Amino acid sequence: MIPSVLPTYNRAPLSFVKGEGSWLIEADGRRFLDLGAGIAVNALGHAHPALVAALTEQAQKVWHVSNLYQIPEQQALADKLVEATFADTVFFTNSGTESCELAVKMARKYWYDKGQPEKTDIIAFEGSFHGRSSAGIAAAGSEKMTKGFGPLLPGFKHLPWGDLEALEAAIDETTAAILLEPVQGEGGIRPIADADLKAIRALCDDRGCLLVLDEVQCGMGRTGRLFAHEWAGITPDIMMVAKGIGGGFPLGAVLATEDAASGMTAGTHGSTYGGNPLGCAVGCAVMDQVNTPAFLHGVNRKAGLLRQKLEGLVAAHPDVFEEVRGVGLMLGLKCKVPNTEVVAAGYDNLIITVPGGDNVIRLLPPLTLSEDEVADALIRLDAAAAQIETA
Ligand SMILES: *Cc1c(COP(=O)(O)O)cnc(C)c1O
C-alpha cells in the first residue's frame, strides 16, 4: 500500500522535534550535530533569535496580501539585495526551482525583445542541479531526474563540467545563456576555478549570451563571500537564489541587471506567495545577519579551521576518504566506501552530513557554527570513520 506521504524520498529513520543553533534534537533527547543545515538552508542554524523575532513580529501584523499591492517587507529585502550585489532588480519566489523557471523565461524573453527570437538555447553542465520543475530537470538533464518525464522542455544543451573548449565550440547563434552553479552542490561539491568563471564571463560578452548563475546552494555567505561569484571578481546577468536566503522559511529570488530584466514587464510573470510579508521579513533578518564583514570573516575563519582538520581526517582514514574539496563552509569529502555508509555511520555517532553526487558527503553546516563545534564535528567524523574501518 502506498504510504500516505508520497514515497519520493528514502528517508533516514531520524525524527527531530527541536533545533537549537547547530543542533537537532530527537524526542528521546538525543542531540545531533547538524552539518547538513537542511541542505544549506538553515544558514543561521536553528531557532536563531533574530529570525524567531522577525517571524513572530510579522506574524502578528500581516501574513499575506498578494502582489497586487505594495509589500513594504518585500521592498526592503529587494533594496538590501540590490544594494549588496550586482543586481538592479529582484523577483521573489518560494524555492530554487521557481527561481530556475524565471531565470530561463527571463533569458529567452530578453533575446525575443531584442529582435533575436532564435536565441532560445541554454547551455548547462553535467552534474548540475537546478530543481525539480520541468525547466529545472531539463536544465540539469541527468537521466536520473528526467527519465519517464518527457517530453522535456526543449532548448537545453549539456556539456562536461568545466570544459571550456567544449563550451566555446557549443555556443552558436541560438545560444541565449550559459547556466551554471559556481560550486556544484548536488553534483558533489565541485567548484569551478575562478579563472574559468572569468573566462566564461568573457565568452558570454564576446559571443553575445547571458550568464545565469545558480547560487541557490553556494550563495548567501556559504563560501565566505555573500555570493560565490564574487571570488572570481565577475558578475552574472541573472542569478538564482533560494535555500539560505530564508534561513529555513521558504524563500527564493531571481536577481538581475536592469538590461537582463528588461523584457519582464507587467503581466509577464507572477507568483501568489512569492515575496509575501512573512518570508521577506525573515529574509531581511537573514540579510542583516549575514551581510556584514564580521560575519563573513567569521565564515572564512571557521572554514579554514574546518578544512584543515578535514585534511587531517582524510590523512588518518585513507581507506575511507579520498580528498576534501569545496569553498568556505560548502565542503565535500570524497569517499572510498559508499557515501551513504559514511552518512549512516555519522548518524550512529550523532552527526548529520548529506550525501552528494560523485560519492561525496557534503558538509554544509550553519554559518553560525562555533569553533568548539568544529572540533566536536571532527571527533564525531573520526569516530564514524573508525566504525567503518572496523566493520
Ligand atoms: C536545491 C537547489 C535547487 C532547487 O531548489 P528547491 O528549493 O529545492 O526548488 C536549485 N539549484 C541548486 C543549485 C540547488 O542546490
CSV table of C-alpha atoms and ligand atoms in Angstrom, one decimal:
chain,number,residue,atom,x,y,z
A,1,MET,CA,0.0,0.0,0.0
A,2,ILE,CA,1.4,3.4,-0.9
A,3,PRO,CA,2.3,5.4,2.2
A,4,SER,CA,0.2,8.5,3.0
A,5,VAL,CA,3.3,10.6,2.2
A,6,LEU,CA,4.2,10.1,-1.4
A,7,PRO,CA,7.4,8.0,-1.2
A,8,THR,CA,9.7,10.0,-3.4
A,9,TYR,CA,12.4,10.2,-0.7
A,10,ASN,CA,14.4,7.5,1.0
A,11,ARG,CA,14.2,8.9,4.5
A,12,ALA,CA,16.6,8.2,7.3
A,13,PRO,CA,15.0,6.9,10.5
A,14,LEU,CA,15.5,10.1,12.3
A,15,SER,CA,12.8,12.5,13.6
A,16,PHE,CA,13.7,15.8,15.1
A,17,VAL,CA,11.4,17.7,17.5
A,18,LYS,CA,13.6,20.7,18.2
A,19,GLY,CA,16.5,22.6,16.8
A,20,GLU,CA,19.0,24.9,18.7
A,21,GLY,CA,21.8,26.6,16.8
A,22,SER,CA,23.9,23.8,15.2
A,23,TRP,CA,22.0,21.0,17.0
A,24,LEU,CA,18.9,18.9,16.1
A,25,ILE,CA,17.2,17.0,18.9
A,26,GLU,CA,15.1,13.9,18.8
A,27,ALA,CA,12.1,13.2,21.1
A,28,ASP,CA,14.3,10.9,23.3
A,29,GLY,CA,16.8,13.8,23.9
A,30,ARG,CA,19.5,12.5,21.5
A,31,ARG,CA,21.4,15.6,20.2
A,32,PHE,CA,22.8,15.5,16.7
A,33,LEU,CA,25.5,18.0,15.5
A,34,ASP,CA,23.9,19.3,12.2
A,35,LEU,CA,26.4,19.7,9.4
A,36,GLY,CA,23.6,19.5,6.9
A,37,ALA,CA,21.6,22.5,7.8
A,38,GLY,CA,18.6,21.2,5.9
A,39,ILE,CA,20.8,21.1,2.8
A,40,ALA,CA,22.4,24.5,3.2
A,41,VAL,CA,19.1,26.2,4.2
A,42,ASN,CA,19.5,26.9,7.9
A,43,ALA,CA,22.3,29.5,7.3
A,44,LEU,CA,21.9,30.8,10.8
A,45,GLY,CA,21.3,27.5,12.5
A,46,HIS,CA,18.0,26.5,14.2
A,47,ALA,CA,15.8,28.9,16.1
A,48,HIS,CA,18.1,31.9,15.7
A,49,PRO,CA,16.7,34.6,18.0
A,50,ALA,CA,16.7,37.3,15.3
A,51,LEU,CA,14.8,35.1,12.9
A,52,VAL,CA,12.3,33.9,15.5
A,53,ALA,CA,11.7,37.6,16.4
A,54,ALA,CA,11.3,38.7,12.8
A,55,LEU,CA,8.9,35.8,12.0
A,56,THR,CA,6.7,36.2,15.2
A,57,GLU,CA,6.6,40.0,14.9
A,58,GLN,CA,5.5,39.8,11.3
A,59,ALA,CA,3.0,37.0,12.1
A,60,GLN,CA,1.2,39.3,14.4
A,61,LYS,CA,0.9,42.0,11.7
A,62,VAL,CA,0.0,40.5,8.3
A,63,TRP,CA,1.0,37.2,6.6
A,64,HIS,CA,-0.2,37.5,3.1
A,65,VAL,CA,-1.7,40.3,0.9
A,66,SER,CA,-0.8,39.4,-2.8
A,67,ASN,CA,1.5,41.1,-5.2
A,68,LEU,CA,-1.5,43.1,-6.4
A,69,TYR,CA,-0.4,45.5,-3.6
A,70,GLN,CA,2.7,47.2,-2.3
A,71,ILE,CA,4.6,44.9,0.2
A,72,PRO,CA,7.0,47.0,2.3
A,73,GLU,CA,8.9,44.0,3.6
A,74,GLN,CA,9.5,42.8,0.0
A,75,GLN,CA,10.6,46.3,-1.0
A,76,ALA,CA,13.0,46.4,2.0
A,77,LEU,CA,14.5,43.0,1.1
A,78,ALA,CA,14.9,43.9,-2.6
A,79,ASP,CA,16.6,47.1,-1.7
A,80,LYS,CA,19.1,45.2,0.6
A,81,LEU,CA,19.9,42.7,-2.2
A,82,VAL,CA,20.3,45.4,-4.8
A,83,GLU,CA,22.5,47.4,-2.5
A,84,ALA,CA,24.7,44.4,-1.7
A,85,THR,CA,25.1,42.9,-5.2
A,86,PHE,CA,25.5,43.4,-9.0
A,87,ALA,CA,21.7,43.3,-9.3
A,88,ASP,CA,19.4,46.2,-10.2
A,89,THR,CA,16.1,44.3,-9.6
A,90,VAL,CA,14.8,41.3,-7.8
A,91,PHE,CA,11.8,38.9,-8.2
A,92,PHE,CA,10.9,36.8,-5.2
A,93,THR,CA,9.9,33.1,-5.4
A,94,ASN,CA,9.4,30.4,-2.8
A,95,SER,CA,12.1,27.9,-3.9
A,96,GLY,CA,15.1,27.3,-6.0
A,97,THR,CA,13.3,25.6,-8.8
A,98,GLU,CA,10.9,28.5,-9.2
A,99,SER,CA,13.9,30.8,-9.5
A,100,CYS,CA,15.1,28.5,-12.3
A,101,GLU,CA,11.8,28.8,-14.1
A,102,LEU,CA,12.1,32.6,-14.1
A,103,ALA,CA,15.7,32.7,-15.0
A,104,VAL,CA,15.0,30.6,-18.1
A,105,LYS,CA,12.0,32.7,-19.0
A,106,MET,CA,13.9,36.0,-18.5
A,107,ALA,CA,16.8,34.9,-20.6
A,108,ARG,CA,14.6,33.9,-23.5
A,109,LYS,CA,12.4,37.0,-23.3
A,110,TYR,CA,15.5,39.1,-23.3
A,111,TRP,CA,16.5,38.0,-26.8
A,112,TYR,CA,13.0,37.9,-28.0
A,113,ASP,CA,12.6,41.6,-27.2
A,114,LYS,CA,16.0,42.4,-28.7
A,115,GLY,CA,14.7,41.1,-32.0
A,116,GLN,CA,16.7,37.8,-31.9
A,117,PRO,CA,14.0,35.3,-31.1
A,118,GLU,CA,16.2,32.4,-32.5
A,119,LYS,CA,18.3,32.8,-29.3
A,120,THR,CA,16.5,30.3,-27.0
A,121,ASP,CA,19.0,27.7,-26.1
A,122,ILE,CA,20.6,27.4,-22.7
A,123,ILE,CA,23.9,25.7,-22.2
A,124,ALA,CA,24.2,23.9,-18.9
A,125,PHE,CA,26.6,21.3,-17.4
A,126,GLU,CA,26.7,17.7,-16.4
A,127,GLY,CA,26.4,17.1,-12.7
A,128,SER,CA,24.4,20.3,-12.2
A,129,PHE,CA,21.2,20.6,-10.2
A,130,HIS,CA,18.5,23.3,-10.8
A,131,GLY,CA,15.5,21.9,-9.0
A,132,ARG,CA,12.7,19.5,-9.9
A,133,SER,CA,10.3,21.6,-12.0
A,134,SER,CA,10.1,20.8,-15.7
A,135,ALA,CA,12.5,23.5,-16.5
A,136,GLY,CA,14.8,22.5,-13.6
A,137,ILE,CA,15.1,18.9,-14.7
A,138,ALA,CA,15.5,19.8,-18.4
A,139,ALA,CA,18.3,22.3,-17.4
A,140,ALA,CA,20.2,19.7,-15.3
A,141,GLY,CA,19.5,17.0,-17.9
A,142,SER,CA,20.6,13.9,-16.0
A,143,GLU,CA,18.7,10.7,-16.8
A,144,LYS,CA,18.2,10.1,-13.1
A,145,MET,CA,15.9,13.2,-12.9
A,146,THR,CA,14.4,13.2,-16.4
A,147,LYS,CA,13.7,9.5,-17.3
A,148,GLY,CA,10.0,9.0,-17.8
A,149,PHE,CA,9.1,12.6,-17.5
A,150,GLY,CA,9.2,13.5,-21.2
A,151,PRO,CA,8.7,15.3,-23.4
A,152,LEU,CA,11.2,17.6,-21.7
A,153,LEU,CA,11.3,21.3,-22.1
A,154,PRO,CA,13.4,21.8,-25.2
A,155,GLY,CA,16.4,24.1,-25.7
A,156,PHE,CA,19.0,22.8,-23.3
A,157,LYS,CA,22.5,21.6,-24.2
A,158,HIS,CA,24.7,19.8,-21.7
A,159,LEU,CA,28.5,19.9,-21.6
A,160,PRO,CA,31.1,18.2,-19.4
A,161,TRP,CA,31.6,20.3,-16.2
A,162,GLY,CA,34.3,22.9,-16.6
A,163,ASP,CA,35.2,22.0,-20.3
A,164,LEU,CA,35.8,25.5,-21.7
A,165,GLU,CA,36.9,24.2,-25.1
A,166,ALA,CA,33.6,22.3,-25.5
A,167,LEU,CA,31.8,25.4,-24.3
A,168,GLU,CA,33.4,27.7,-26.8
A,169,ALA,CA,32.5,25.2,-29.6
A,170,ALA,CA,28.9,24.8,-28.4
A,171,ILE,CA,27.9,28.5,-28.4
A,172,ASP,CA,26.1,29.4,-31.6
A,173,GLU,CA,23.6,31.8,-32.9
A,174,THR,CA,20.8,30.1,-30.9
A,175,THR,CA,22.5,30.4,-27.6
A,176,ALA,CA,20.6,32.6,-25.2
A,177,ALA,CA,22.5,31.9,-22.0
A,178,ILE,CA,25.1,29.8,-20.1
A,179,LEU,CA,23.8,28.5,-16.8
A,180,LEU,CA,26.0,27.1,-14.0
A,181,GLU,CA,26.5,26.7,-10.3
A,182,PRO,CA,29.8,28.4,-9.3
A,183,VAL,CA,30.1,25.4,-6.9
A,184,GLN,CA,28.1,22.4,-7.9
A,185,GLY,CA,26.2,21.2,-4.8
A,186,GLU,CA,24.2,18.1,-5.6
A,187,GLY,CA,26.9,17.1,-8.1
A,188,GLY,CA,29.3,16.6,-5.3
A,189,ILE,CA,30.8,19.9,-4.2
A,190,ARG,CA,32.6,20.7,-7.4
A,191,PRO,CA,33.8,24.4,-7.6
A,192,ILE,CA,34.6,26.0,-10.9
A,193,ALA,CA,38.1,27.6,-10.9
A,194,ASP,CA,37.9,31.4,-10.6
A,195,ALA,CA,39.9,31.7,-13.8
A,196,ASP,CA,37.4,29.5,-15.6
A,197,LEU,CA,34.4,31.5,-14.4
A,198,LYS,CA,36.2,34.7,-15.6
A,199,ALA,CA,36.8,33.1,-19.0
A,200,ILE,CA,33.1,32.1,-19.2
A,201,ARG,CA,32.0,35.7,-18.4
A,202,ALA,CA,34.3,36.9,-21.2
A,203,LEU,CA,32.9,34.3,-23.6
A,204,CYS,CA,29.4,35.5,-22.8
A,205,ASP,CA,30.4,39.1,-23.6
A,206,ASP,CA,32.3,38.2,-26.8
A,207,ARG,CA,29.7,35.8,-28.2
A,208,GLY,CA,26.5,37.6,-27.1
A,209,CYS,CA,24.9,35.5,-24.5
A,210,LEU,CA,23.7,36.0,-20.9
A,211,LEU,CA,25.5,34.5,-17.9
A,212,VAL,CA,23.0,32.9,-15.5
A,213,LEU,CA,24.4,31.7,-12.2
A,214,ASP,CA,22.6,29.3,-9.9
A,215,GLU,CA,23.7,30.3,-6.3
A,216,VAL,CA,20.8,28.5,-4.7
A,217,GLN,CA,23.2,26.4,-2.6
A,218,CYS,CA,26.5,28.3,-2.8
A,219,GLY,CA,25.1,31.8,-2.1
A,220,MET,CA,24.1,33.7,1.0
A,221,GLY,CA,27.5,33.7,2.7
A,222,ARG,CA,28.1,29.9,2.3
A,223,THR,CA,31.5,30.3,0.6
A,224,GLY,CA,32.7,33.2,2.7
A,225,ARG,CA,31.5,35.9,0.3
A,226,LEU,CA,27.9,37.0,0.2
A,227,PHE,CA,27.8,35.3,-3.3
A,228,ALA,CA,30.3,32.7,-4.6
A,229,HIS,CA,30.9,34.5,-7.9
A,230,GLU,CA,32.5,37.4,-6.0
A,231,TRP,CA,35.6,35.3,-5.5
A,232,ALA,CA,36.2,35.4,-9.3
A,233,GLY,CA,35.7,39.1,-9.5
A,234,ILE,CA,32.9,38.8,-12.1
A,235,THR,CA,29.2,39.5,-12.1
A,236,PRO,CA,26.4,37.5,-13.8
A,237,ASP,CA,23.5,38.9,-15.7
A,238,ILE,CA,20.9,36.8,-13.8
A,239,MET,CA,21.3,34.9,-10.6
A,240,MET,CA,19.1,32.3,-8.9
A,241,VAL,CA,18.9,32.3,-5.1
A,242,ALA,CA,17.0,30.3,-2.5
A,243,LYS,CA,17.9,27.9,0.3
A,244,GLY,CA,20.0,30.1,2.8
A,245,ILE,CA,18.2,33.4,1.9
A,246,GLY,CA,15.2,32.4,4.0
A,247,GLY,CA,17.2,30.7,6.8
A,248,GLY,CA,14.5,28.0,6.9
A,249,PHE,CA,11.5,29.9,5.7
A,250,PRO,CA,10.6,29.0,2.1
A,251,LEU,CA,12.0,31.9,0.1
A,252,GLY,CA,13.8,32.3,-3.2
A,253,ALA,CA,14.7,35.1,-5.6
A,254,VAL,CA,16.0,35.9,-9.1
A,255,LEU,CA,18.4,38.9,-9.2
A,256,ALA,CA,19.2,40.6,-12.4
A,257,THR,CA,20.7,43.6,-14.1
A,258,GLU,CA,18.4,46.2,-15.5
A,259,ASP,CA,19.3,45.2,-19.0
A,260,ALA,CA,18.8,41.4,-18.5
A,261,ALA,CA,15.4,42.0,-16.8
A,262,SER,CA,14.2,44.4,-19.4
A,263,GLY,CA,11.7,42.0,-21.0
A,264,MET,CA,9.9,41.3,-17.8
A,265,THR,CA,7.3,43.9,-17.8
A,266,ALA,CA,3.9,43.9,-16.0
A,267,GLY,CA,2.0,40.7,-16.6
A,268,THR,CA,4.9,38.6,-17.9
A,269,HIS,CA,5.5,36.7,-14.7
A,270,GLY,CA,3.9,36.3,-11.3
A,271,SER,CA,3.6,34.3,-8.1
A,272,THR,CA,0.9,34.1,-5.4
A,273,TYR,CA,3.2,33.6,-2.5
A,274,GLY,CA,6.5,34.9,-3.8
A,275,GLY,CA,7.7,37.9,-1.8
A,276,ASN,CA,5.0,37.5,0.9
A,277,PRO,CA,5.4,39.6,4.1
A,278,LEU,CA,6.3,36.7,6.3
A,279,GLY,CA,9.1,35.3,4.1
A,280,CYS,CA,10.5,38.8,3.3
A,281,ALA,CA,10.5,39.8,7.0
A,282,VAL,CA,12.6,36.7,7.7
A,283,GLY,CA,14.8,37.3,4.6
A,284,CYS,CA,15.6,40.9,5.8
A,285,ALA,CA,16.7,39.5,9.2
A,286,VAL,CA,18.9,36.9,7.4
A,287,MET,CA,20.5,39.6,5.2
A,288,ASP,CA,21.1,41.8,8.2
A,289,GLN,CA,23.0,39.0,10.0
A,290,VAL,CA,24.9,37.5,7.1
A,291,ASN,CA,25.9,40.6,5.0
A,292,THR,CA,28.4,42.1,7.4
A,293,PRO,CA,32.2,42.0,7.0
A,294,ALA,CA,32.5,40.5,10.5
A,295,PHE,CA,30.1,37.7,9.8
A,296,LEU,CA,31.7,36.7,6.5
A,297,HIS,CA,35.1,37.0,8.1
A,298,GLY,CA,33.9,34.5,10.7
A,299,VAL,CA,32.7,32.1,8.0
A,300,ASN,CA,36.1,32.2,6.4
A,301,ARG,CA,37.9,31.7,9.7
A,302,LYS,CA,35.8,28.7,10.6
A,303,ALA,CA,36.0,27.3,7.1
A,304,GLY,CA,39.8,27.5,7.2
A,305,LEU,CA,39.8,25.6,10.5
A,306,LEU,CA,37.3,23.0,9.4
A,307,ARG,CA,39.2,22.4,6.2
A,308,GLN,CA,42.5,22.0,7.9
A,309,LYS,CA,41.0,19.5,10.3
A,310,LEU,CA,39.3,17.6,7.5
A,311,GLU,CA,42.6,17.3,5.7
A,312,GLY,CA,43.9,15.6,8.8
A,313,LEU,CA,40.8,13.3,8.9
A,314,VAL,CA,41.4,12.2,5.3
A,315,ALA,CA,45.1,11.5,6.1
A,316,ALA,CA,44.1,9.5,9.2
A,317,HIS,CA,41.5,7.4,7.3
A,318,PRO,CA,42.9,6.8,3.8
A,319,ASP,CA,40.7,3.7,3.3
A,320,VAL,CA,37.5,5.7,3.9
A,321,PHE,CA,38.2,9.2,2.4
A,322,GLU,CA,40.0,10.3,-0.7
A,323,GLU,CA,40.0,14.1,-0.5
A,324,VAL,CA,38.5,17.3,0.8
A,325,ARG,CA,37.0,19.7,-1.7
A,326,GLY,CA,34.9,22.9,-1.8
A,327,VAL,CA,34.9,26.5,-0.7
A,328,GLY,CA,34.1,28.1,2.6
A,329,LEU,CA,31.5,26.2,4.6
A,330,MET,CA,30.5,24.3,1.5
A,331,LEU,CA,32.8,21.3,1.8
A,332,GLY,CA,32.8,17.8,0.5
A,333,LEU,CA,34.6,14.6,1.5
A,334,LYS,CA,35.1,12.3,-1.5
A,335,CYS,CA,34.7,8.8,-0.1
A,336,LYS,CA,36.3,5.4,-1.0
A,337,VAL,CA,33.4,3.5,0.5
A,338,PRO,CA,29.8,4.2,-0.5
A,339,ASN,CA,29.0,7.7,0.8
A,340,THR,CA,25.6,6.5,2.2
A,341,GLU,CA,27.6,4.2,4.5
A,342,VAL,CA,29.6,7.2,5.8
A,343,VAL,CA,26.5,9.3,6.3
A,344,ALA,CA,24.8,6.4,8.2
A,345,ALA,CA,27.9,5.9,10.4
A,346,GLY,CA,27.7,9.6,11.1
A,347,TYR,CA,24.1,9.1,12.4
A,348,ASP,CA,25.4,6.4,14.7
A,349,ASN,CA,27.9,9.0,16.0
A,350,LEU,CA,25.3,11.7,16.3
A,351,ILE,CA,26.5,13.9,13.4
A,352,ILE,CA,24.5,14.8,10.3
A,353,THR,CA,26.0,15.1,6.9
A,354,VAL,CA,24.4,15.0,3.4
A,355,PRO,CA,25.3,12.6,0.6
A,356,GLY,CA,26.0,14.2,-2.8
A,357,GLY,CA,27.0,13.1,-6.3
A,358,ASP,CA,30.4,11.7,-7.2
A,359,ASN,CA,30.4,9.6,-3.9
A,360,VAL,CA,30.8,12.7,-1.8
A,361,ILE,CA,29.4,13.5,1.7
A,362,ARG,CA,28.6,17.2,2.0
A,363,LEU,CA,29.4,19.3,5.0
A,364,LEU,CA,27.0,22.3,4.9
A,365,PRO,CA,26.9,23.5,8.5
A,366,PRO,CA,25.1,26.5,9.8
A,367,LEU,CA,27.3,29.5,9.1
A,368,THR,CA,27.0,30.2,12.8
A,369,LEU,CA,28.8,27.0,13.7
A,370,SER,CA,31.3,27.8,16.6
A,371,GLU,CA,35.0,26.8,16.7
A,372,ASP,CA,34.2,24.4,19.5
A,373,GLU,CA,31.6,22.8,17.3
A,374,VAL,CA,34.1,22.4,14.5
A,375,ALA,CA,36.3,20.5,17.0
A,376,ASP,CA,33.3,18.4,18.1
A,377,ALA,CA,32.4,17.6,14.5
A,378,LEU,CA,35.9,16.2,13.9
A,379,ILE,CA,35.7,13.9,16.9
A,380,ARG,CA,32.4,12.6,15.6
A,381,LEU,CA,33.5,12.2,12.0
A,382,ASP,CA,36.7,10.5,13.2
A,383,ALA,CA,34.6,8.0,15.2
A,384,ALA,CA,32.3,7.4,12.2
A,385,ALA,CA,35.3,6.6,10.0
A,386,ALA,CA,36.8,4.3,12.7
A,387,GLN,CA,33.5,2.5,12.9
A,388,ILE,CA,33.6,1.9,9.1
A,389,GLU,CA,37.2,0.7,9.3
A,390,THR,CA,36.4,-1.9,12.0
A,391,ALA,CA,33.1,-3.1,10.4
B,1,LIG,C1,18.4,23.0,-4.0
B,1,LIG,C2,18.8,23.6,-5.3
B,1,LIG,C3,17.8,24.0,-6.3
B,1,LIG,C4,16.4,23.7,-6.1
B,1,LIG,O1,15.8,24.4,-5.0
B,1,LIG,P1,14.4,24.0,-4.4
B,1,LIG,O2,14.1,25.0,-3.4
B,1,LIG,O3,14.5,22.6,-3.9
B,1,LIG,O4,13.5,24.1,-5.6
B,1,LIG,C5,18.3,24.6,-7.4
B,1,LIG,N1,19.6,24.8,-7.6
B,1,LIG,C6,20.6,24.4,-6.7
B,1,LIG,C7,22.0,24.7,-7.0
B,1,LIG,C8,20.2,23.8,-5.6
B,1,LIG,O5,21.1,23.4,-4.7
